[in-house]
Amino acid sequence: GQNIDQPTEMTATEGAIVQINCTYQTSGFNGLFWYQQHAGEAPTFLSYNVLDGLEEKGRFSSFLSRSKGYSYLLLKELQMKDSASYLCAVRDPDNTDKLIFGTGTRLQVFP
Amino acid sequence: GAGVSQTPSNKVTEKGKYVELRCDPISGHTALYWYRQSLGQGPEFLIYFQGTGAADDSGLPNDRFFAVRPEGSVSTLKIQRTERGDSAVYLCASSLSRTTSTEQYFGPGTRLTVT
């Protein structure tokens, strides 16, 4: 089966750095995505990793280790608007491209 | 340009009724997905279209659920004999094509409530 784990909730302070971890156990692997979802809104794309290493995009970075089945999303210089759910998703290894999502991590940023 | 749109944004229906949920993907996107998201959970895959055909419908929970995409653009998700357990947000996503780095663009969803 497919299993994706991430913490349910996290809190952080404005201006700080937070790391959201994701571990996955799937029968294969064809890429990992991070999405941001504000309450009542659609998920929006943040990052994509298919090779090991760090991908940096502004204040957000995402890391992947395929051998460990592990990824993290790093958010720097946190802002109040970063309060949202962060969804880790693995692309279906059977190549239909469907995404298998974790339950999401709800991040609350406090002043 | 326009993103993925879904109508209606909210739908309240009585148990046992039939509902249709509509998705308009981004123009030119050949791949279309339906997901269902329950409160506090991540989206759960329902069905995938490549063009007009349903390439993978393994996520449909039972035969009360059906989806079509007759002209390879707009898609309709149809639910017969709705049950209270069907209450969720139904998300549609589209992507340019089936390449390994293509992100999926999500619509705002339809919140379905079955009373």
Short mmCIF file of C-alpha atoms in Angstrom, two decimals:
data_model
loop_
_atom_site.label_atom_id
_atom_site.label_comp_id
_atom_site.label_asym_id
_atom_site.label_seq_id
_atom_site.Cartn_x
_atom_site.Cartn_y
_atom_site.Cartn_z
CA GLY A 1 0.00 0.00 0.00
CA GLN A 2 0.89 3.67 -0.01
CA ASN A 3 1.48 5.59 3.19
CA ILE A 4 2.48 9.22 3.67
CA ASP A 5 3.05 10.65 7.14
CA GLN A 6 3.41 14.22 8.25
CA PRO A 7 2.75 15.99 11.56
CA THR A 8 -0.82 17.12 12.09
CA GLU A 9 -0.09 20.55 13.52
CA MET A 10 2.83 22.89 14.06
CA THR A 11 3.18 26.38 15.46
CA ALA A 12 5.89 28.98 14.89
CA THR A 13 6.62 32.64 15.41
CA GLU A 14 6.64 35.34 12.76
CA GLY A 15 10.13 35.79 11.33
CA ALA A 16 11.28 32.32 12.41
CA ILE A 17 12.16 29.22 10.37
CA VAL A 18 10.04 26.06 10.41
CA GLN A 19 10.66 22.63 8.93
CA ILE A 20 7.76 20.35 8.04
CA ASN A 21 8.72 16.70 7.61
CA CYS A 22 7.14 14.08 5.41
CA THR A 23 7.94 10.38 5.22
CA TYR A 24 6.52 8.08 2.61
CA GLN A 25 6.27 4.36 1.96
CA THR A 26 5.13 3.57 -1.54
CA SER A 27 5.61 0.69 -3.93
CA GLY A 28 7.63 3.00 -6.19
CA PHE A 29 8.43 6.67 -6.56
CA ASN A 30 7.91 9.19 -9.34
CA GLY A 31 8.27 12.57 -7.68
CA LEU A 32 7.15 14.42 -4.57
CA PHE A 33 5.13 17.62 -4.39
CA TRP A 34 4.41 20.16 -1.67
CA TYR A 35 1.21 22.17 -1.83
CA GLN A 36 -0.06 25.00 0.36
CA GLN A 37 -3.73 25.18 1.21
CA HIS A 38 -5.40 28.05 3.04
CA ALA A 39 -8.65 27.24 4.79
CA GLY A 40 -11.49 26.95 2.32
CA GLU A 41 -9.25 27.40 -0.70
CA ALA A 42 -7.65 25.24 -3.37
CA PRO A 43 -4.21 23.71 -2.86
CA THR A 44 -1.50 25.73 -4.62
CA PHE A 45 1.79 24.31 -5.85
CA LEU A 46 4.92 25.08 -3.86
CA SER A 47 7.63 22.67 -4.96
CA TYR A 48 8.55 19.49 -6.77
CA ASN A 49 11.42 17.07 -6.08
CA VAL A 50 12.31 13.99 -8.06
CA LEU A 51 16.06 13.79 -7.42
CA ASP A 52 17.81 13.80 -4.06
CA GLY A 53 18.79 17.17 -2.70
CA LEU A 54 17.51 20.62 -1.96
CA GLU A 55 15.32 22.76 -4.20
CA GLU A 56 15.18 26.42 -3.22
CA LYS A 57 12.52 28.89 -4.27
CA GLY A 58 12.55 32.18 -2.42
CA ARG A 59 11.58 31.73 1.22
CA PHE A 60 10.60 28.10 0.62
CA SER A 61 12.94 25.14 0.13
CA SER A 62 12.19 21.46 -0.22
CA PHE A 63 14.51 18.52 0.37
CA LEU A 64 14.29 14.92 -0.76
CA SER A 65 16.07 11.72 0.21
CA ARG A 66 14.74 8.83 -1.84
CA SER A 67 16.77 6.20 0.02
CA LYS A 68 15.16 7.29 3.29
CA GLY A 69 11.69 7.95 1.90
CA TYR A 70 11.90 11.40 3.42
CA SER A 71 11.23 14.99 2.44
CA TYR A 72 10.96 18.26 4.26
CA LEU A 73 9.63 21.71 3.46
CA LEU A 74 11.56 24.58 4.96
CA LEU A 75 9.89 27.95 5.39
CA LYS A 76 12.09 30.92 6.25
CA GLU A 77 11.24 34.41 7.50
CA LEU A 78 7.77 33.29 8.41
CA GLN A 79 4.90 35.67 7.79
CA MET A 80 1.38 35.61 9.20
CA LYS A 81 0.06 34.74 5.74
CA ASP A 82 2.03 31.48 5.87
CA SER A 83 -0.57 30.13 8.31
CA ALA A 84 -2.09 27.33 6.23
CA SER A 85 -2.05 23.59 5.72
CA TYR A 86 0.94 22.12 3.91
CA LEU A 87 0.29 18.97 1.92
CA CYS A 88 2.96 16.44 0.99
CA ALA A 89 2.04 14.32 -2.04
CA VAL A 90 3.79 11.52 -3.91
CA ARG A 91 3.15 11.01 -7.60
CA ASP A 92 1.66 7.62 -8.29
CA PRO A 93 4.48 5.24 -9.13
CA ASP A 94 2.23 3.45 -11.58
CA ASN A 95 2.54 6.45 -13.88
CA THR A 96 -1.04 7.59 -13.99
CA ASP A 97 0.25 10.81 -12.41
CA LYS A 98 -2.34 10.88 -9.69
CA LEU A 99 -1.13 12.34 -6.42
CA ILE A 100 -1.24 10.46 -3.13
CA PHE A 101 -1.55 13.01 -0.35
CA GLY A 102 -0.68 12.97 3.30
CA THR A 103 -3.20 14.36 5.77
CA GLY A 104 -1.51 17.76 5.72
CA THR A 105 0.26 19.78 8.39
CA ARG A 106 -1.63 22.75 9.75
CA LEU A 107 0.85 25.53 10.50
CA GLN A 108 -0.09 28.45 12.71
CA VAL A 109 2.19 31.47 12.72
CA PHE A 110 1.93 33.74 15.76
CA PRO A 111 3.13 37.35 16.01
CA GLY B 1 -5.15 33.45 -17.65
CA ALA B 2 -8.14 31.69 -16.15
CA GLY B 3 -7.51 28.90 -13.72
CA VAL B 4 -9.53 25.77 -13.04
CA SER B 5 -13.13 26.62 -12.24
CA GLN B 6 -15.73 24.49 -10.52
CA THR B 7 -19.46 24.90 -10.15
CA PRO B 8 -21.36 25.08 -7.95
CA SER B 9 -19.13 26.29 -5.13
CA ASN B 10 -21.57 24.86 -2.60
CA LYS B 11 -24.24 22.22 -2.96
CA VAL B 12 -26.66 21.08 -0.29
CA THR B 13 -28.77 18.06 -1.14
CA GLU B 14 -30.96 15.56 0.60
CA LYS B 15 -29.94 11.97 1.13
CA GLY B 16 -30.91 9.86 -1.87
CA LYS B 17 -30.80 12.68 -4.42
CA TYR B 18 -28.65 12.90 -7.55
CA VAL B 19 -26.00 15.61 -7.97
CA GLU B 20 -23.68 16.78 -10.71
CA LEU B 21 -20.48 18.69 -10.10
CA ARG B 22 -18.79 20.51 -12.95
CA CYS B 23 -15.14 21.23 -13.65
CA ASP B 24 -13.69 23.56 -16.30
CA PRO B 25 -9.95 22.86 -16.61
CA ILE B 26 -7.30 25.27 -17.81
CA SER B 27 -7.50 25.61 -21.59
CA GLY B 28 -5.17 23.18 -23.32
CA HIS B 29 -4.71 20.91 -20.33
CA THR B 30 -5.25 17.33 -21.44
CA ALA B 31 -5.05 15.69 -18.03
CA LEU B 32 -7.90 16.13 -15.55
CA TYR B 33 -8.28 14.71 -12.03
CA TRP B 34 -11.01 14.57 -9.45
CA TYR B 35 -10.16 14.37 -5.76
CA ARG B 36 -12.29 14.35 -2.62
CA GLN B 37 -11.20 16.06 0.57
CA SER B 38 -12.81 15.45 3.93
CA LEU B 39 -12.32 17.82 6.84
CA GLY B 40 -8.82 17.64 8.26
CA GLN B 41 -7.61 15.25 5.58
CA GLY B 42 -5.57 15.51 2.43
CA PRO B 43 -7.23 15.15 -0.97
CA GLU B 44 -8.05 11.58 -1.98
CA PHE B 45 -7.86 10.56 -5.63
CA LEU B 46 -11.08 9.60 -7.38
CA ILE B 47 -10.56 9.49 -11.16
CA TYR B 48 -8.13 10.61 -13.86
CA PHE B 49 -8.88 11.55 -17.47
CA GLN B 50 -6.35 11.79 -20.26
CA GLY B 51 -8.30 13.48 -23.02
CA THR B 52 -11.79 12.06 -23.19
CA GLY B 53 -11.11 8.69 -21.64
CA ALA B 54 -11.03 7.74 -17.98
CA ALA B 55 -7.50 6.37 -17.75
CA ASP B 56 -7.81 5.47 -14.06
CA ASP B 57 -11.05 5.31 -12.08
CA SER B 58 -9.67 3.17 -9.28
CA GLY B 59 -10.44 5.83 -6.65
CA LEU B 60 -14.20 5.94 -7.20
CA PRO B 61 -15.64 4.53 -3.96
CA ASN B 62 -18.53 2.62 -5.53
CA ASP B 63 -20.81 2.51 -8.56
CA ARG B 64 -22.87 5.48 -7.36
CA PHE B 65 -20.01 7.67 -8.57
CA PHE B 66 -19.42 8.32 -12.25
CA ALA B 67 -17.55 10.97 -14.24
CA VAL B 68 -17.46 12.00 -17.87
CA ARG B 69 -15.39 14.26 -20.07
CA PRO B 70 -17.05 13.91 -23.48
CA GLU B 71 -15.10 16.51 -25.44
CA GLY B 72 -11.82 16.34 -23.58
CA SER B 73 -12.35 19.62 -21.76
CA VAL B 74 -15.18 20.10 -19.24
CA SER B 75 -15.78 17.21 -16.87
CA THR B 76 -18.82 16.33 -14.77
CA LEU B 77 -18.72 14.19 -11.64
CA LYS B 78 -22.07 12.52 -11.04
CA ILE B 79 -23.21 11.02 -7.75
CA GLN B 80 -26.38 8.96 -7.55
CA ARG B 81 -28.41 8.20 -4.43
CA THR B 82 -26.25 10.47 -2.30
CA GLU B 83 -25.41 9.44 1.25
CA ARG B 84 -24.36 11.56 4.21
CA GLY B 85 -20.89 10.04 3.96
CA ASP B 86 -20.49 11.66 0.55
CA SER B 87 -20.30 15.09 2.22
CA ALA B 88 -16.87 16.54 1.42
CA VAL B 89 -15.12 19.07 -0.78
CA TYR B 90 -14.72 17.75 -4.31
CA LEU B 91 -11.61 19.15 -5.98
CA CYS B 92 -10.79 19.14 -9.66
CA ALA B 93 -7.25 19.56 -10.97
CA SER B 94 -5.75 19.76 -14.43
CA SER B 95 -2.27 19.55 -15.86
CA LEU B 96 -0.73 20.23 -19.22
CA SER B 97 0.13 16.65 -20.04
CA ARG B 98 1.46 13.47 -18.54
CA THR B 99 5.09 14.48 -18.08
CA THR B 100 7.04 13.81 -14.96
CA SER B 101 7.45 17.37 -13.79
CA THR B 102 4.01 18.76 -14.54
CA GLU B 103 2.24 20.23 -11.55
CA GLN B 104 -1.49 19.88 -11.11
CA TYR B 105 -3.52 23.08 -10.85
CA PHE B 106 -6.46 22.81 -8.51
CA GLY B 107 -9.85 24.46 -8.67
CA PRO B 108 -11.54 25.99 -5.62
CA GLY B 109 -13.68 22.91 -5.10
CA THR B 110 -17.35 22.18 -4.61
CA ARG B 111 -18.44 21.73 -1.02
CA LEU B 112 -21.10 19.02 -1.03
CA THR B 113 -23.33 18.61 2.01
CA VAL B 114 -25.78 15.73 2.13
CA THR B 115 -28.49 16.17 4.77
#
